[in-house]
Amino acid sequence: MLPANHFGEKKVKMSLFGTTSGFGTSGTSMFGSTTTDNHNPMKDIEVTSSPDDSIGCLSFSPPTLPGNFLIAGSWANDVRCWEVQDSGQTIPKAQQMHTGPVLDVCWSDDGSKVFTASCDKTAKMWDLSSNQAIQIAQHDAPVKTIHWIKAPNYSCVMTGSWDKTLKFWDTRSSNPMMVLQLPERCYCADVIYPMAVVATAERGLIVYQLENQPSEFRRIESPLKHQHRCVAIFKDKQNKPTGFALGSIEGRVAIHYINPPNPAKDNFTFKCHRSNGTNTSAPQDIYAVNGIAFHPVHGTLATVGSDGRFSFWDKDARTKLKTSEQLDQPISACCFNHNGNIFAYASSYDWSKGHEFYNPQKKNYIFLRNAAEELKPRNKK
Amino acid sequence: MAICQFFLQGRCRFGDRCWNEHPGARGAGGGRQPPQQQLSGASTNRNKGFGLSENPFASLSPEEQKDEKKLLEGIVKDMEVWESSGQWIFSVYSPVKKKPNISGFTDISPEELRLEYHNFLTSNNLQSYLNSVQHLINQWRNRVNELKSLNISTKVALLSDVKDGVNQAASAFGFGSSQAATFVSPGFPVNNSSSDNAQNFSFKTNSGFAAASSGSPAVLGSSPAFGAVASASSAISTSAPAFGFGKPEITSAASFSFKSPADSSFGSPGFSGLPTSLATGPVSASVPPAFGGGSSVAGFGSPGSHSHTAFSKPSNDTFGNSSISTSFSAPGSIVATDNVLFTPRDKLTVQELEQFQSKKFTLGKIPLKPPPLELLNI
């Protein structure tokens, strides 16, 4: 009864992997002597000194900073910063701690500050030049999302929490500028001025408009049938935010336009991160979509899932561009750098199978991949 | 044409096919239907909730019956897929996108579950976490089986769920951030009725409501689309009784009286093995997930005795009754089912507290302990 898979999955052939520029094919071992070690089947660059526990969030520096700096928050309560050089070399720069796992990180627009949100119910502002971090926000429950909003007439930090509130903070004051109630716990959010989207528990979905001051724009009935997990806003050709992609735990992403000319046709969902691909007769393994990121230049998107794969998609052509080999751990987070040349993804346990599969000894990785070529849009026929 | 007398009485069996005239029925898109047969419980608010193109179920034209059948089949199929796919089980579910959630499923994100684990690990109470999670898994499985087997009462409840009820996303009943602070467990276990949300707040002092007006203006002003509106606003104005059982949307079998919470269908002492130290400790400070309380390790596949976890594909046997008994053997000794009439509030798990505070119990989450005195509204 639902329009199912709109993506032309049948068109994707395995040979696609071989034809892409210069990247490895199957998951053969890369360390020669060992048996097949699948921790990096895509042979991407490994970030040095990766965090000791699961990585929950990744964020690259904005274009205002020369070079590329990567921030990662982990379940080891730390936030780490690396400089990523063009050669691919990663240099650990600095680290800050929270008193609880870090769930989200983001940069200020000028690249001077990093904001971090943690299970310790606070959010902090980390001044990179002085390497000092101060608390700027307080909630009654873990802070799940944090975003910097830069409007013509104001700037603030937006925090979404499991205490069902969305708070906006001027970093200089300990009282929030504004508090908006959410119908349920905040699970994920994204901001591209003047639009913000928040997805909550119980399939809640709210769009906010941020001009003048943040206010609720519309509540949307969820296009997905299961728990919301991640959301990312996309822009139109004029670089204005025009819709969002929403991922759920059920291996599915919904593409939703805010004001489409023809909602029934323009909005759609597609299946991803499932084990059997197009073979729908056998029972599939269905994995959660842990993160969605849009390429800043091409407008194509990447999804990462609990199955340990990442995929690139062209939502306009409604096709899949590429799916990676399977890593031996789920991919818990991903992001692009400001010009879309680098795709970073974190390989670490996301608790998708409960505590039994948690191995504290297992190493967590962050991989960097050249994304300039692979995310070029497919030419629409 | 003669005017159909039955239609005027609201009981014409032929509906659109009737040879007599049904005044006012033409052009109303079938809006006026005689409430009938099969779905005895599902009569009110027909025009809401089911939106789109289908007519509400009260009328029984063949098309509508087909839709209903398709819907139910879809649900059965979805349940089968859910079980076999290994996907995350602590998720809400709706049979058709854009429709409200079906009751009986809780939304817990992996991060929330993991945080619980870590919290209970540090307080050395992994066992109660294990128990709690096992309990949740059992609940899920029971609910899934219920939906797969679809007896009459489940069907009725389901259909009314889908029609009337409760899109949490649409309705917003938060009443100020201070409210959340006073709550041990803001998470809602059930997608049942938005009136639950409202009810949760009605026990706290009215300061919560005062805060609401200064809080986000958009929230209260916006009109939640579904029939739940009326019940919510009435909850605000009056302090409705804590345990009034509104319309039992869940299966008719769920007529639990809170006086004897031990009557829950689960029999096994899921949550009662709560060391008191825990209840006051990290539980209240911890994250919303509904199960709260107890130690943190999840019995995904029950502690140690099975190699398969809840998420693996193999048959239901893994979680058959045998596993339940083994996993509960240990907690059996810790069970401290109170002999007193009321449980002190701090001895309740987060989830139990929530259950007592909601308007009605969630099937599968009925606390096994008596409610705290403070929450009774006699």
PDB file of N, CA and C in Angstrom, chain A residues 47 49-51 55-62 65 68-74 78-84 90-96 98 102-108 111-117 124-128 131 146 333-337 344-346 366 368:
ATOM      1  N   VAL A  47      41.845   8.162  10.687  1.00  0.00           N
ATOM      2  CA  VAL A  47      42.243   9.303  11.507  1.00  0.00           C
ATOM      3  C   VAL A  47      43.047   8.794  12.697  1.00  0.00           C
ATOM      4  N   SER A  49      44.772   8.629  16.426  1.00  0.00           N
ATOM      5  CA  SER A  49      44.275   8.871  17.789  1.00  0.00           C
ATOM      6  C   SER A  49      42.762   8.982  17.828  1.00  0.00           C
ATOM      7  N   SER A  50      42.114   7.976  17.308  1.00  0.00           N
ATOM      8  CA  SER A  50      40.653   8.052  17.317  1.00  0.00           C
ATOM      9  C   SER A  50      40.142   7.795  18.740  1.00  0.00           C
ATOM     10  N   PRO A  51      38.928   8.218  19.028  1.00  0.00           N
ATOM     11  CA  PRO A  51      38.417   8.121  20.398  1.00  0.00           C
ATOM     12  C   PRO A  51      38.334   6.676  20.888  1.00  0.00           C
ATOM     13  N   ILE A  55      31.828   6.700  18.598  1.00  0.00           N
ATOM     14  CA  ILE A  55      31.763   8.082  18.160  1.00  0.00           C
ATOM     15  C   ILE A  55      30.326   8.405  17.798  1.00  0.00           C
ATOM     16  N   GLY A  56      29.782   9.412  18.459  1.00  0.00           N
ATOM     17  CA  GLY A  56      28.388   9.725  18.230  1.00  0.00           C
ATOM     18  C   GLY A  56      28.173  10.830  17.225  1.00  0.00           C
ATOM     19  N   CYS A  57      29.183  11.657  16.986  1.00  0.00           N
ATOM     20  CA  CYS A  57      28.976  12.817  16.119  1.00  0.00           C
ATOM     21  C   CYS A  57      30.292  13.284  15.518  1.00  0.00           C
ATOM     22  N   LEU A  58      30.173  13.821  14.314  1.00  0.00           N
ATOM     23  CA  LEU A  58      31.336  14.341  13.597  1.00  0.00           C
ATOM     24  C   LEU A  58      30.964  15.691  13.009  1.00  0.00           C
ATOM     25  N   SER A  59      31.951  16.594  12.944  1.00  0.00           N
ATOM     26  CA  SER A  59      31.655  17.868  12.296  1.00  0.00           C
ATOM     27  C   SER A  59      32.936  18.492  11.769  1.00  0.00           C
ATOM     28  N   PHE A  60      32.884  18.963  10.521  1.00  0.00           N
ATOM     29  CA  PHE A  60      34.030  19.623   9.921  1.00  0.00           C
ATOM     30  C   PHE A  60      33.900  21.126  10.099  1.00  0.00           C
ATOM     31  N   SER A  61      35.035  21.790  10.037  1.00  0.00           N
ATOM     32  CA  SER A  61      35.048  23.244  10.232  1.00  0.00           C
ATOM     33  C   SER A  61      34.399  23.952   9.047  1.00  0.00           C
ATOM     34  N   PRO A  62      33.881  25.150   9.272  1.00  0.00           N
ATOM     35  CA  PRO A  62      33.239  25.910   8.201  1.00  0.00           C
ATOM     36  C   PRO A  62      34.265  26.517   7.254  1.00  0.00           C
ATOM     37  N   LEU A  65      37.320  29.017   8.146  1.00  0.00           N
ATOM     38  CA  LEU A  65      38.626  28.607   8.653  1.00  0.00           C
ATOM     39  C   LEU A  65      39.448  28.049   7.508  1.00  0.00           C
ATOM     40  N   ASN A  68      41.110  22.269   7.008  1.00  0.00           N
ATOM     41  CA  ASN A  68      39.997  21.438   7.472  1.00  0.00           C
ATOM     42  C   ASN A  68      40.288  20.934   8.867  1.00  0.00           C
ATOM     43  N   PHE A  69      39.335  21.176   9.742  1.00  0.00           N
ATOM     44  CA  PHE A  69      39.473  20.668  11.100  1.00  0.00           C
ATOM     45  C   PHE A  69      38.267  19.800  11.399  1.00  0.00           C
ATOM     46  N   LEU A  70      38.521  18.669  11.970  1.00  0.00           N
ATOM     47  CA  LEU A  70      37.446  17.722  12.250  1.00  0.00           C
ATOM     48  C   LEU A  70      37.245  17.608  13.754  1.00  0.00           C
ATOM     49  N   ILE A  71      35.988  17.620  14.152  1.00  0.00           N
ATOM     50  CA  ILE A  71      35.642  17.458  15.571  1.00  0.00           C
ATOM     51  C   ILE A  71      34.838  16.181  15.716  1.00  0.00           C
ATOM     52  N   ALA A  72      35.142  15.404  16.729  1.00  0.00           N
ATOM     53  CA  ALA A  72      34.360  14.193  16.984  1.00  0.00           C
ATOM     54  C   ALA A  72      34.025  14.109  18.463  1.00  0.00           C
ATOM     55  N   GLY A  73      32.768  13.767  18.747  1.00  0.00           N
ATOM     56  CA  GLY A  73      32.358  13.570  20.138  1.00  0.00           C
ATOM     57  C   GLY A  73      32.130  12.082  20.351  1.00  0.00           C
ATOM     58  N   SER A  74      32.515  11.587  21.518  1.00  0.00           N
ATOM     59  CA  SER A  74      32.403  10.142  21.718  1.00  0.00           C
ATOM     60  C   SER A  74      31.769   9.796  23.059  1.00  0.00           C
ATOM     61  N   ASP A  78      34.575  12.516  25.626  1.00  0.00           N
ATOM     62  CA  ASP A  78      35.511  13.519  25.143  1.00  0.00           C
ATOM     63  C   ASP A  78      35.105  14.081  23.785  1.00  0.00           C
ATOM     64  N   VAL A  79      35.663  15.236  23.499  1.00  0.00           N
ATOM     65  CA  VAL A  79      35.520  15.855  22.180  1.00  0.00           C
ATOM     66  C   VAL A  79      36.931  16.076  21.683  1.00  0.00           C
ATOM     67  N   ARG A  80      37.223  15.563  20.493  1.00  0.00           N
ATOM     68  CA  ARG A  80      38.593  15.699  19.987  1.00  0.00           C
ATOM     69  C   ARG A  80      38.593  16.505  18.703  1.00  0.00           C
ATOM     70  N   CYS A  81      39.716  17.176  18.494  1.00  0.00           N
ATOM     71  CA  CYS A  81      39.858  17.996  17.298  1.00  0.00           C
ATOM     72  C   CYS A  81      41.117  17.584  16.559  1.00  0.00           C
ATOM     73  N   TRP A  82      40.992  17.376  15.241  1.00  0.00           N
ATOM     74  CA  TRP A  82      42.153  17.071  14.408  1.00  0.00           C
ATOM     75  C   TRP A  82      42.248  18.093  13.284  1.00  0.00           C
ATOM     76  N   GLU A  83      43.473  18.327  12.872  1.00  0.00           N
ATOM     77  CA  GLU A  83      43.625  19.073  11.642  1.00  0.00           C
ATOM     78  C   GLU A  83      43.779  18.035  10.540  1.00  0.00           C
ATOM     79  N   VAL A  84      43.050  18.216   9.466  1.00  0.00           N
ATOM     80  CA  VAL A  84      43.165  17.287   8.344  1.00  0.00           C
ATOM     81  C   VAL A  84      43.861  18.005   7.211  1.00  0.00           C
ATOM     82  N   THR A  90      46.392  13.357   9.366  1.00  0.00           N
ATOM     83  CA  THR A  90      45.540  13.936  10.418  1.00  0.00           C
ATOM     84  C   THR A  90      46.388  14.168  11.654  1.00  0.00           C
ATOM     85  N   ILE A  91      46.256  15.365  12.178  1.00  0.00           N
ATOM     86  CA  ILE A  91      47.077  15.720  13.336  1.00  0.00           C
ATOM     87  C   ILE A  91      46.155  16.037  14.497  1.00  0.00           C
ATOM     88  N   PRO A  92      46.227  15.273  15.562  1.00  0.00           N
ATOM     89  CA  PRO A  92      45.388  15.602  16.719  1.00  0.00           C
ATOM     90  C   PRO A  92      45.800  16.953  17.270  1.00  0.00           C
ATOM     91  N   LYS A  93      44.777  17.778  17.539  1.00  0.00           N
ATOM     92  CA  LYS A  93      45.100  19.129  17.972  1.00  0.00           C
ATOM     93  C   LYS A  93      44.770  19.367  19.433  1.00  0.00           C
ATOM     94  N   ALA A  94      43.571  18.993  19.805  1.00  0.00           N
ATOM     95  CA  ALA A  94      43.152  19.318  21.170  1.00  0.00           C
ATOM     96  C   ALA A  94      41.985  18.446  21.569  1.00  0.00           C
ATOM     97  N   GLN A  95      41.667  18.502  22.852  1.00  0.00           N
ATOM     98  CA  GLN A  95      40.589  17.663  23.366  1.00  0.00           C
ATOM     99  C   GLN A  95      39.929  18.349  24.552  1.00  0.00           C
ATOM    100  N   GLN A  96      38.635  18.136  24.694  1.00  0.00           N
ATOM    101  CA  GLN A  96      37.920  18.650  25.858  1.00  0.00           C
ATOM    102  C   GLN A  96      37.065  17.529  26.421  1.00  0.00           C
ATOM    103  N   HIS A  98      33.651  16.246  28.765  1.00  0.00           N
ATOM    104  CA  HIS A  98      32.379  16.488  29.457  1.00  0.00           C
ATOM    105  C   HIS A  98      32.324  15.476  30.595  1.00  0.00           C
ATOM    106  N   VAL A 102      29.295  12.473  24.791  1.00  0.00           N
ATOM    107  CA  VAL A 102      29.004  13.633  23.951  1.00  0.00           C
ATOM    108  C   VAL A 102      28.130  13.172  22.787  1.00  0.00           C
ATOM    109  N   LEU A 103      26.981  13.769  22.654  1.00  0.00           N
ATOM    110  CA  LEU A 103      26.034  13.314  21.635  1.00  0.00           C
ATOM    111  C   LEU A 103      26.034  14.144  20.367  1.00  0.00           C
ATOM    112  N   ASP A 104      26.425  15.411  20.455  1.00  0.00           N
ATOM    113  CA  ASP A 104      26.427  16.210  19.236  1.00  0.00           C
ATOM    114  C   ASP A 104      27.462  17.320  19.338  1.00  0.00           C
ATOM    115  N   VAL A 105      27.993  17.714  18.192  1.00  0.00           N
ATOM    116  CA  VAL A 105      28.956  18.808  18.144  1.00  0.00           C
ATOM    117  C   VAL A 105      28.640  19.677  16.935  1.00  0.00           C
ATOM    118  N   CYS A 106      29.008  20.956  17.041  1.00  0.00           N
ATOM    119  CA  CYS A 106      28.880  21.805  15.857  1.00  0.00           C
ATOM    120  C   CYS A 106      29.841  22.977  15.985  1.00  0.00           C
ATOM    121  N   TRP A 107      30.040  23.663  14.879  1.00  0.00           N
ATOM    122  CA  TRP A 107      30.954  24.800  14.848  1.00  0.00           C
ATOM    123  C   TRP A 107      30.155  26.092  14.783  1.00  0.00           C
ATOM    124  N   SER A 108      30.768  27.170  15.250  1.00  0.00           N
ATOM    125  CA  SER A 108      30.185  28.490  15.018  1.00  0.00           C
ATOM    126  C   SER A 108      30.496  28.858  13.571  1.00  0.00           C
ATOM    127  N   GLY A 111      34.109  29.719  12.781  1.00  0.00           N
ATOM    128  CA  GLY A 111      35.132  28.704  13.007  1.00  0.00           C
ATOM    129  C   GLY A 111      35.964  28.902  14.248  1.00  0.00           C
ATOM    130  N   SER A 112      35.554  29.818  15.111  1.00  0.00           N
ATOM    131  CA  SER A 112      36.388  30.041  16.292  1.00  0.00           C
ATOM    132  C   SER A 112      35.940  29.205  17.484  1.00  0.00           C
ATOM    133  N   LYS A 113      34.714  28.772  17.460  1.00  0.00           N
ATOM    134  CA  LYS A 113      34.181  28.038  18.609  1.00  0.00           C
ATOM    135  C   LYS A 113      33.571  26.714  18.169  1.00  0.00           C
ATOM    136  N   VAL A 114      33.633  25.786  19.084  1.00  0.00           N
ATOM    137  CA  VAL A 114      32.966  24.505  18.857  1.00  0.00           C
ATOM    138  C   VAL A 114      31.961  24.312  19.982  1.00  0.00           C
ATOM    139  N   PHE A 115      30.772  23.903  19.635  1.00  0.00           N
ATOM    140  CA  PHE A 115      29.743  23.667  20.646  1.00  0.00           C
ATOM    141  C   PHE A 115      29.532  22.177  20.801  1.00  0.00           C
ATOM    142  N   THR A 116      29.423  21.750  22.034  1.00  0.00           N
ATOM    143  CA  THR A 116      29.318  20.314  22.296  1.00  0.00           C
ATOM    144  C   THR A 116      28.132  20.055  23.214  1.00  0.00           C
ATOM    145  N   ALA A 117      27.394  18.997  22.913  1.00  0.00           N
ATOM    146  CA  ALA A 117      26.212  18.646  23.705  1.00  0.00           C
ATOM    147  C   ALA A 117      26.415  17.266  24.308  1.00  0.00           C
ATOM    148  N   LYS A 124      28.478  22.869  25.988  1.00  0.00           N
ATOM    149  CA  LYS A 124      29.613  23.744  26.261  1.00  0.00           C
ATOM    150  C   LYS A 124      30.065  24.458  25.002  1.00  0.00           C
ATOM    151  N   MET A 125      30.705  25.571  25.221  1.00  0.00           N
ATOM    152  CA  MET A 125      31.292  26.318  24.118  1.00  0.00           C
ATOM    153  C   MET A 125      32.802  26.226  24.286  1.00  0.00           C
ATOM    154  N   TRP A 126      33.466  25.737  23.282  1.00  0.00           N
ATOM    155  CA  TRP A 126      34.905  25.508  23.329  1.00  0.00           C
ATOM    156  C   TRP A 126      35.569  26.535  22.443  1.00  0.00           C
ATOM    157  N   ASP A 127      36.320  27.405  23.072  1.00  0.00           N
ATOM    158  CA  ASP A 127      37.045  28.405  22.307  1.00  0.00           C
ATOM    159  C   ASP A 127      38.372  27.766  21.894  1.00  0.00           C
ATOM    160  N   LEU A 128      38.552  27.583  20.604  1.00  0.00           N
ATOM    161  CA  LEU A 128      39.712  26.826  20.159  1.00  0.00           C
ATOM    162  C   LEU A 128      41.022  27.584  20.348  1.00  0.00           C
ATOM    163  N   ASN A 131      41.641  27.328  23.947  1.00  0.00           N
ATOM    164  CA  ASN A 131      41.428  25.951  24.408  1.00  0.00           C
ATOM    165  C   ASN A 131      40.699  25.901  25.743  1.00  0.00           C
ATOM    166  N   ILE A 146      22.808  19.892  18.928  1.00  0.00           N
ATOM    167  CA  ILE A 146      23.257  21.272  19.117  1.00  0.00           C
ATOM    168  C   ILE A 146      23.574  21.870  17.758  1.00  0.00           C
ATOM    169  N   ALA A 333      28.316   7.704  12.505  1.00  0.00           N
ATOM    170  CA  ALA A 333      28.181   9.123  12.198  1.00  0.00           C
ATOM    171  C   ALA A 333      28.898   9.410  10.890  1.00  0.00           C
ATOM    172  N   CYS A 334      28.543  10.539  10.284  1.00  0.00           N
ATOM    173  CA  CYS A 334      29.221  10.922   9.051  1.00  0.00           C
ATOM    174  C   CYS A 334      29.085  12.427   8.858  1.00  0.00           C
ATOM    175  N   CYS A 335      29.986  12.987   8.041  1.00  0.00           N
ATOM    176  CA  CYS A 335      29.799  14.375   7.639  1.00  0.00           C
ATOM    177  C   CYS A 335      30.725  14.699   6.478  1.00  0.00           C
ATOM    178  N   PHE A 336      30.390  15.759   5.767  1.00  0.00           N
ATOM    179  CA  PHE A 336      31.241  16.254   4.692  1.00  0.00           C
ATOM    180  C   PHE A 336      31.987  17.479   5.173  1.00  0.00           C
ATOM    181  N   ASN A 337      33.137  17.747   4.553  1.00  0.00           N
ATOM    182  CA  ASN A 337      33.789  19.001   4.911  1.00  0.00           C
ATOM    183  C   ASN A 337      33.142  20.131   4.110  1.00  0.00           C
ATOM    184  N   ALA A 344      33.768  12.103   5.872  1.00  0.00           N
ATOM    185  CA  ALA A 344      34.262  11.425   7.071  1.00  0.00           C
ATOM    186  C   ALA A 344      33.165  10.528   7.612  1.00  0.00           C
ATOM    187  N   TYR A 345      33.524   9.331   8.033  1.00  0.00           N
ATOM    188  CA  TYR A 345      32.536   8.451   8.643  1.00  0.00           C
ATOM    189  C   TYR A 345      33.187   7.692   9.788  1.00  0.00           C
ATOM    190  N   ALA A 346      32.400   7.447  10.810  1.00  0.00           N
ATOM    191  CA  ALA A 346      32.935   6.839  12.029  1.00  0.00           C
ATOM    192  C   ALA A 346      32.447   5.406  12.132  1.00  0.00           C
ATOM    193  N   ILE A 366      37.690   6.544  12.682  1.00  0.00           N
ATOM    194  CA  ILE A 366      37.089   7.568  11.837  1.00  0.00           C
ATOM    195  C   ILE A 366      37.841   7.494  10.519  1.00  0.00           C
ATOM    196  N   LEU A 368      38.381   8.836   6.458  1.00  0.00           N
ATOM    197  CA  LEU A 368      38.202   9.981   5.572  1.00  0.00           C
ATOM    198  C   LEU A 368      38.299   9.498   4.136  1.00  0.00           C
TER     199      LEU A 368
END
